[in-house]
Amino acid sequence: MRRAARPFAVSVGLLLALPAAPARAHTSLPAYLGLNELAPGTFAVIWRIPAVEGPPPAIVPVLPAHCTVPDIPTEVELPGSVVTNGVVACGETGLAGQTIGIDGLRVTIMDTLVRIQFADGNSVTQILRPQEPSFVVGAESNRRVDGWGYFRLGVDHILSGIDHLLFVFGVLWIVAGFRRLLKAITAFTVAHSITLGLATLGFVRVPPAPVEALVALSIVFLAVEITQRDRGAPSLTYRRPWVVAFAFGLLHGFGFAGTLSQIGIPPGDIPLALLSFNVGVEVGQIAFITAALALFAALRTLEVRPHPWMQSVPAYTIGSLASFWFLQRCAIVFG
Amino acid sequence: MRKPRRAAVACAPLLAVVWPAAAEAHPMAGVGDFYAGMLHPLTTVEHVLPLAALGLLAGQQPRGTTLRVIPAVPVALIAGAALALALPAPPDLQAITVGSMVALGALVALAASLPPVVAVAAAALPAAAIGWANAAELGGQVAAARFVPGVALAGLLVVIYGAGCVRGLRAPWMRMAFRVLGSWIAALGVMTLGLQ
């Protein structure tokens, strides 16, 4: 892309990024509602809300009206989430054919995984989305989230994760030439697939809060690299962009894994969930890259020539934004 | 990348935006206020089609005019949204946005070469109406400070894609195809007005 068009393109990207910044980059981590039948009609409840950055969103599970809560539930604040444990008694009516929903979900950008384990061994799993914040517990047994559900979770996660998108945008800006770009994006994809797989399968355990802080730092790094290039001092990122994309891709994969770990996938679903979620992430990423490259192409065709002083504004803005996220996330790690 | 191929790449998102707009409407909830702002005009036929026509019209103008029209669109969208937050919506707002579909589509079909001031006005007025219409539908739970920039960015992107598309694909049959597209937009506008 011609240099003149890049800052314009990035300015557009920043228009996208800036208003989203105060909204926290990862409010898209899903919540989890687990109902485990202890005795006919009596369920142990686990309600987990992600709180990676700041207080958790104001969402509350809504169970059928005939269900009662005999004891006051306990609430525990864990790193990255708030977990509430309790018991609900739904009597002989139970939960079959009843509506379960999440109040407040409609005004968030997060999904909620609901998993009901019945005493007879059957189970029902459902992803509730802001567009569909409730569902009727079907009479059919062993209902599971299908691959499409996890795929959509992956697409939603990447497209609402503004920090991941900003990193990809930085790579697109830095890398010149289609082959080098393909190599860099492939390296990023392979790398985050590796760590996503390792973390989801339980081979590696990394706490989400430091990972999110380092993801923000990776964007700061890219912004610095862009300013270095503008000063005529191209570094490793320019010579071997795929190396940097691979290294940071490993980090971003742990970030993606946070989503899957938050929802507590049933062990039997892990291979399907991992594959579908990762494909969803890739499809979302390709859609974003296509839109960004199309924007670059359009700006180049339009021969946009911004003033020289505008050249460095986008890099500094990206860097400032990512630095803010980094400090904010560090405060959570050490706070 | 050679220019026509590059412009073809620029057209892809425009098609992606316009195509589903004809079938879907308002997947508003659950994408955050900013993304909701982006999606709202893109998933409303009487908003996305005038914006697409604006992009095509901008691309048909000389480069200097094109570069004046493009920034006018987000500015007008924001101005229209600001008016919506301050004043009650006029009763025939939808008729204005649909009417702009007809007018802009017709201008594209005619491949009209407009003086810069007229072109900017032709862009700003419908964009302001679209901004107004979008902000008028804001619910109490949606933050205007995030929603409106989303609307502005969506409008800016559609116009950039459209203008880049037209300026890059200059083969005679492509120019004709864009004019046909403009006539379709105008025809859709007339049909919508008739249905109203």
XYZ file of C-alpha atoms in Angstrom:
531
model
C 0.000 0.000 0.000
C 1.243 3.453 -0.766
C 2.465 5.150 2.394
C 0.180 8.098 1.881
C -2.893 5.934 2.100
C -1.855 4.026 5.207
C -2.439 6.697 7.821
C -5.871 7.345 6.355
C -6.653 3.675 6.563
C -5.428 3.468 10.103
C -7.354 6.579 11.047
C -10.463 4.747 9.971
C -9.366 1.796 12.065
C -8.888 4.095 15.005
C -12.349 5.533 14.539
C -13.414 1.953 15.085
C -11.114 1.424 18.020
C -11.453 4.569 20.075
C -15.106 4.525 21.037
C -14.754 0.834 21.792
C -11.847 1.385 24.142
C -13.773 2.387 27.227
C -16.041 -0.568 26.621
C -13.195 -2.910 27.622
C -11.662 -5.039 24.954
C -12.975 -8.353 26.224
C -16.410 -8.112 27.675
C -17.140 -10.807 25.100
C -15.878 -13.601 27.357
C -18.867 -15.859 27.968
C -20.635 -16.508 31.256
C -21.524 -20.009 32.462
C -24.628 -21.331 34.178
C -24.387 -24.928 35.350
C -27.318 -26.833 36.875
C -26.529 -30.262 38.277
C -29.501 -32.334 39.481
C -28.731 -33.621 42.988
C -32.171 -35.143 43.651
C -35.338 -35.098 41.535
C -36.146 -31.419 40.973
C -33.247 -30.122 43.113
C -30.256 -28.638 41.349
C -26.833 -27.438 42.438
C -26.186 -24.139 40.630
C -22.881 -22.681 39.492
C -23.097 -19.188 38.024
C -19.830 -17.793 36.715
C -19.517 -14.278 35.265
C -16.244 -13.169 33.648
C -14.638 -10.134 35.258
C -11.278 -9.949 33.536
C -11.363 -6.176 33.368
C -13.283 -4.275 35.973
C -16.558 -5.251 37.599
C -18.619 -8.066 36.055
C -21.567 -7.174 33.810
C -24.980 -6.935 35.491
C -26.498 -10.177 34.273
C -28.613 -12.541 36.327
C -29.966 -16.007 35.544
C -33.751 -16.225 35.484
C -35.085 -19.654 36.417
C -38.749 -20.751 36.236
C -41.018 -19.026 38.767
C -41.823 -22.249 40.604
C -38.142 -22.788 41.495
C -37.161 -21.615 44.965
C -33.791 -20.936 46.566
C -33.774 -22.574 50.022
C -30.401 -21.174 51.155
C -28.584 -17.948 50.436
C -26.068 -18.614 47.623
C -22.379 -18.019 48.241
C -20.392 -15.665 46.026
C -16.643 -16.000 45.521
C -14.422 -13.593 43.606
C -11.779 -15.503 41.672
C -9.078 -14.135 39.339
C -10.966 -13.252 36.161
C -14.446 -14.230 37.317
C -17.104 -14.065 40.009
C -18.596 -17.453 40.909
C -21.885 -17.959 42.752
C -22.800 -21.381 44.150
C -26.229 -22.355 45.439
C -29.099 -24.795 45.290
C -32.511 -24.385 43.651
C -35.548 -26.536 44.285
C -37.904 -26.841 41.341
C -40.178 -29.548 42.761
C -41.869 -32.214 40.723
C -42.257 -29.884 37.745
C -38.486 -29.783 37.391
C -36.926 -27.899 34.485
C -38.141 -29.868 31.476
C -40.298 -27.707 29.235
C -39.514 -24.613 31.324
C -37.840 -21.381 30.201
C -34.395 -20.423 31.438
C -32.983 -17.023 30.569
C -30.349 -14.471 31.463
C -31.642 -11.065 32.505
C -29.490 -8.197 31.236
C -27.744 -10.278 28.566
C -29.489 -8.368 25.803
C -27.468 -5.220 26.460
C -24.094 -6.965 26.608
C -21.854 -8.355 23.895
C -21.350 -11.663 25.671
C -22.739 -15.165 25.348
C -23.704 -17.517 28.155
C -23.295 -21.274 28.132
C -26.057 -23.085 30.028
C -25.458 -26.711 30.936
C -28.031 -28.839 32.762
C -26.961 -32.251 33.998
C -29.937 -34.417 34.972
C -29.728 -37.174 37.571
C -30.560 -39.832 34.981
C -27.384 -39.015 33.049
C -29.002 -36.924 30.352
C -27.822 -33.389 29.782
C -28.824 -30.234 27.946
C -26.315 -27.647 26.772
C -27.272 -24.355 25.171
C -25.477 -21.136 24.239
C -27.595 -18.076 24.998
C -26.788 -14.957 23.029
C -27.805 -11.337 23.500
C -30.199 -11.778 20.581
C -31.663 -14.940 22.163
C -31.227 -14.560 25.930
C -33.555 -17.415 26.912
C -34.522 -20.921 25.839
C -37.023 -23.618 26.651
C -35.459 -26.712 28.173
C -36.389 -29.365 25.688
C -37.798 -32.734 26.601
C -35.208 -34.404 24.405
C -32.191 -35.782 26.213
C -28.502 -35.227 25.645
C -28.962 -31.986 23.789
C -25.546 -30.466 23.118
C -24.120 -27.333 21.648
C -23.323 -28.257 18.076
C -20.293 -27.271 16.045
C -22.184 -24.292 14.644
C -22.658 -22.913 18.151
C -18.936 -23.039 18.901
C -18.164 -21.685 15.423
C -20.363 -18.658 16.077
C -18.701 -18.212 19.442
C -15.336 -18.054 17.642
C -16.561 -15.526 15.067
C -18.181 -13.394 17.780
C -15.060 -13.517 19.905
C -12.625 -12.313 17.248
C -14.936 -9.646 15.830
C -15.750 -8.199 19.233
C -12.159 -8.495 20.502
C -10.924 -5.108 19.413
C -7.406 -5.760 20.736
C -6.903 -8.833 18.555
C -8.229 -6.925 15.558
C -5.943 -3.988 16.245
C -2.959 -6.350 16.335
C -3.956 -7.868 12.982
C -4.467 -4.340 11.624
C -0.948 -3.419 12.756
C 0.466 -6.458 10.976
C -1.424 -5.527 7.801
C 0.001 -2.030 7.999
C 3.570 -3.132 8.558
C 3.788 -5.933 6.021
C 4.197 -4.910 2.404
C 3.548 -7.396 -0.380
C 0.946 -10.117 -0.672
C 3.287 -13.085 -0.123
C 4.878 -11.604 2.988
C 1.447 -10.732 4.303
C 0.160 -14.254 3.643
C 3.213 -15.665 5.444
C 2.743 -13.377 8.437
C -0.996 -14.034 8.769
C -0.452 -17.784 8.363
C 2.232 -17.688 11.066
C -0.144 -15.801 13.366
C -2.928 -18.291 12.663
C -0.749 -21.379 13.192
C 0.708 -19.944 16.380
C -2.584 -19.042 18.009
C -4.052 -22.384 16.954
C -1.201 -24.163 18.769
C -1.647 -22.357 22.058
C -5.430 -22.408 21.812
C -5.251 -26.189 21.431
C -2.681 -26.683 24.191
C -4.610 -24.545 26.656
C -8.033 -25.989 25.835
C -6.799 -29.561 26.048
C -5.291 -28.773 29.436
C -1.602 -29.269 28.575
C -0.777 -25.675 29.489
C -2.468 -23.492 32.063
C -1.967 -19.746 31.882
C -3.923 -17.257 34.012
C -6.033 -15.014 31.743
C -5.269 -11.634 33.325
C -1.486 -11.558 32.579
C -2.153 -12.922 29.085
C -4.574 -10.084 28.376
C -1.980 -7.582 29.624
C 0.662 -9.075 27.309
C -1.770 -9.014 24.368
C -2.081 -5.253 24.916
C 1.708 -5.013 25.138
C 2.020 -6.777 21.765
C 0.020 -3.950 20.187
C 2.258 -1.365 21.867
C 5.227 -3.223 20.376
C 3.752 -3.030 16.874
C 3.008 0.687 17.282
C 6.641 1.290 18.309
C 7.835 -0.697 15.320
C 5.748 1.488 13.009
C 7.233 4.678 14.447
C 10.741 3.193 14.164
C 10.094 2.479 10.501
C 8.926 6.052 9.990
C 12.239 7.219 11.465
C 14.106 5.072 8.960
C 15.121 2.320 11.380
C 13.320 -0.821 10.226
C 13.751 -3.761 12.587
C 12.991 -7.466 12.786
C 9.270 -6.921 12.244
C 9.974 -5.434 8.825
C 12.623 -7.949 7.830
C 10.871 -11.059 9.173
C 7.271 -10.111 9.967
C 6.204 -13.749 10.208
C 8.565 -14.308 13.164
C 6.945 -11.526 15.162
C 3.451 -12.591 14.054
C 4.198 -16.161 15.150
C 5.620 -15.140 18.522
C 2.692 -12.900 19.377
C 0.253 -15.363 17.830
C 1.240 -17.824 20.580
C 0.210 -15.210 23.103
C -3.071 -14.336 21.409
C -3.958 -18.066 21.296
C -3.912 -18.143 25.094
C -6.263 -15.168 24.985
C -8.667 -17.043 22.700
C -8.445 -20.080 24.973
C -9.770 -17.918 27.801
C -13.154 -17.918 26.093
C -13.390 -21.682 25.868
C -12.069 -22.232 29.386
C -14.620 -19.751 30.749
C -17.544 -21.761 29.470
C -16.325 -25.083 30.875
C -16.857 -27.332 27.871
C -18.053 -30.867 28.631
C -15.027 -33.195 28.137
C -16.701 -35.117 25.316
C -17.241 -31.898 23.354
C -13.673 -30.604 23.511
C -12.427 -31.787 20.071
C -15.542 -30.467 18.306
C -15.539 -27.230 20.320
C -11.836 -26.614 19.712
C -12.077 -27.204 15.980
C -15.294 -25.253 15.461
C -14.243 -22.355 17.680
C -10.871 -22.074 15.943
C -12.471 -22.188 12.489
C -14.855 -19.449 13.673
C -11.916 -17.317 14.823
C -10.174 -17.813 11.463
C -13.305 -16.968 9.463
C -13.820 -13.810 11.521
C -10.175 -12.895 11.072
C -10.312 -13.451 7.302
C -13.462 -11.317 7.080
C -11.718 -8.502 8.958
C -8.548 -8.790 6.842
C -10.623 -8.731 3.649
C -12.458 -5.610 4.783
C -9.188 -3.912 5.778
C -7.399 -4.816 2.537
C -10.411 -3.635 0.561
C -10.257 -0.343 2.433
C -6.545 0.011 1.636
C -7.264 -0.787 -2.013
C -10.093 1.740 -2.183
C -7.980 4.481 -0.588
C -5.130 3.764 -2.957
C -7.487 3.903 -5.921
C -8.844 7.215 -4.651
C -5.254 8.530 -4.412
C -5.752 9.922 -0.947
C -2.736 12.042 0.014
C -2.908 13.246 3.617
C -0.633 15.927 5.055
C 2.793 14.705 6.229
C 2.048 15.565 9.869
C -0.732 12.984 9.810
C 1.708 10.145 9.072
C 2.711 9.465 12.647
C -0.625 10.188 14.318
C -2.136 6.712 13.826
C 0.875 4.845 15.232
C 0.966 7.067 18.300
C -2.776 6.720 18.753
C -2.629 2.933 18.500
C 0.302 2.916 20.921
C -1.472 5.177 23.400
C -4.640 3.132 23.278
C -2.798 -0.156 23.749
C -0.673 1.355 26.535
C -3.869 2.357 28.320
C -5.145 -1.206 28.043
C -1.801 -2.561 29.221
C -1.746 -0.372 32.330
C -5.399 -1.098 33.022
C -4.765 -4.836 32.798
C -1.588 -4.618 34.874
C -3.630 -2.941 37.577
C -5.910 -5.990 37.549
C -2.985 -8.417 37.640
C -1.291 -6.679 40.565
C -4.364 -5.106 42.123
C -1.854 -5.021 -7.537
C -3.119 -3.617 -10.828
C -5.762 -0.937 -10.510
C -8.847 -2.819 -11.795
C -8.028 -5.861 -9.656
C -7.412 -3.629 -6.663
C -10.741 -1.904 -7.215
C -12.462 -5.259 -7.519
C -11.138 -6.071 -4.043
C -12.599 -2.778 -2.835
C -15.992 -3.748 -4.242
C -16.234 -6.984 -2.260
C -17.272 -5.428 1.064
C -19.745 -3.157 -0.717
C -21.490 -6.203 -2.145
C -21.244 -7.973 1.202
C -22.933 -5.020 2.848
C -25.649 -4.375 0.287
C -26.611 -8.013 -0.345
C -27.709 -9.056 3.169
C -29.269 -5.659 3.781
C -32.003 -6.593 1.385
C -32.820 -9.707 3.385
C -32.140 -8.901 7.023
C -33.023 -6.141 9.383
C -31.661 -4.855 12.632
C -29.557 -7.525 14.353
C -29.038 -4.829 16.942
C -28.730 -6.533 20.262
C -25.574 -7.992 21.585
C -22.825 -6.357 19.645
C -22.081 -3.427 21.898
C -23.175 0.132 21.294
C -20.428 0.993 18.826
C -20.902 -2.124 16.710
C -24.658 -1.676 17.001
C -24.115 1.798 15.556
C -22.113 0.317 12.701
C -24.628 -2.408 11.997
C -27.748 -0.266 12.200
C -27.356 1.659 8.924
C -25.806 -1.357 7.225
C -28.814 -3.549 7.933
C -31.518 -1.054 7.046
C -32.286 -0.996 3.340
C -33.330 2.664 3.181
C -30.051 3.651 4.869
C -27.458 1.425 3.254
C -28.688 1.849 -0.319
C -28.551 5.688 -0.331
C -25.084 5.428 1.259
C -23.984 2.964 -1.433
C -25.448 5.256 -4.106
C -23.553 8.146 -2.518
C -20.333 6.163 -2.819
C -21.017 5.388 -6.473
C -21.937 9.013 -7.162
C -18.780 10.237 -5.414
C -16.709 7.858 -7.545
C -18.291 9.199 -10.731
C -17.130 12.741 -9.945
C -13.679 14.228 -10.627
C -11.106 13.301 -7.965
C -11.228 16.691 -6.223
C -14.992 16.470 -5.817
C -14.775 12.843 -4.665
C -12.370 13.798 -1.894
C -14.718 16.570 -0.758
C -17.797 14.359 -0.754
C -16.260 11.488 1.259
C -15.498 13.402 4.487
C -18.814 15.249 4.221
C -20.692 11.991 4.768
C -19.541 11.102 8.316
C -19.737 14.760 9.333
C -23.326 14.969 8.085
C -24.222 11.642 9.711
C -22.968 12.931 13.063
C -24.697 16.284 12.582
C -27.980 14.537 11.751
C -27.625 12.280 14.782
C -26.930 15.308 16.983
C -30.106 16.944 15.705
C -32.046 13.779 16.510
C -30.791 13.888 20.088
C -31.892 17.515 20.438
C -35.121 17.680 18.433
C -38.137 15.448 17.821
C -37.976 13.496 14.578
C -39.939 14.928 11.635
C -42.915 12.695 10.818
C -41.811 11.922 7.268
C -38.177 11.086 8.002
C -38.420 7.678 6.377
C -39.892 9.225 3.254
C -36.884 11.563 3.122
C -34.366 8.700 3.353
C -36.289 6.646 0.785
C -36.631 9.725 -1.408
C -32.869 10.192 -1.237
C -32.548 6.615 -2.496
C -34.529 7.608 -5.572
C -32.663 10.873 -6.127
C -29.161 9.500 -5.595
C -29.885 6.351 -7.591
C -31.135 8.502 -10.452
C -28.024 10.708 -10.324
C -25.834 7.583 -10.480
C -27.905 6.196 -13.365
C -27.453 9.477 -15.228
C -23.725 9.536 -14.342
C -24.340 13.183 -13.547
C -21.257 15.353 -13.211
C -22.005 17.769 -10.377
C -20.253 20.987 -9.308
C -18.330 20.348 -6.048
C -20.699 22.388 -3.882
C -23.750 20.639 -5.291
C -22.090 17.226 -4.891
C -21.242 17.922 -1.254
C -24.797 19.122 -0.613
C -26.208 16.071 -2.399
C -24.129 13.930 -0.048
C -24.631 15.887 3.154
C -28.411 16.210 3.088
C -29.264 12.511 2.721
C -26.444 11.587 5.123
C -27.833 13.974 7.730
C -31.292 12.437 7.288
C -29.800 8.950 7.693
C -27.868 10.039 10.789
C -31.074 11.522 12.192
C -33.060 8.353 11.424
C -30.451 6.145 13.084
C -30.157 8.215 16.242
C -33.939 8.586 16.443
C -34.166 4.835 17.016
C -31.743 4.891 19.927
C -33.088 3.072 22.945
C -32.471 4.207 26.495
C -29.897 1.488 27.104
C -27.690 2.455 24.149
C -24.990 5.092 24.662
C -25.209 7.695 21.896
C -21.530 8.590 22.386
C -20.587 5.129 21.113
C -23.508 4.438 18.798
C -23.176 7.577 16.660
C -19.437 7.158 15.832
C -20.320 3.611 14.772
C -22.953 4.974 12.381
C -20.461 7.537 11.045
C -17.746 4.944 10.481
C -20.135 2.592 8.697
C -21.273 5.413 6.406
C -17.688 6.482 5.732
C -16.618 2.931 4.881
C -19.548 2.323 2.510
C -18.828 5.575 0.669
C -15.082 4.868 0.459
C -15.696 1.347 -0.847
C -18.230 2.584 -3.382
C -16.138 5.482 -4.630
C -12.976 3.328 -4.775
C -14.895 0.736 -6.725
C -16.133 3.172 -9.371
C -12.852 5.027 -9.761
C -10.873 1.805 -10.069
C -13.109 -0.072 -12.483
C -13.240 2.203 -15.504
C -13.990 -0.253 -18.307
C -16.984 1.016 -20.347
C -19.122 -1.983 -19.410
C -18.309 -1.461 -15.727
C -19.352 2.172 -15.943
C -22.570 0.988 -17.500
C -22.974 -1.628 -14.752
C -22.662 1.056 -12.070
C -25.294 3.154 -13.831
C -27.589 0.128 -13.979
C -26.976 -0.405 -10.262
C -27.957 3.217 -9.680
C -31.178 2.715 -11.617
C -31.974 -0.358 -9.508
C -31.454 1.635 -6.321
C -33.758 4.355 -7.652
C -36.338 1.754 -8.680
C -36.208 0.118 -5.244
C -36.750 3.554 -3.736
C -39.793 4.190 -5.932
C -41.219 0.776 -4.999
C -40.643 1.434 -1.302
C -42.309 4.843 -1.560
C -45.232 3.198 -3.339
C -45.563 0.576 -0.590
C -45.556 3.277 2.065
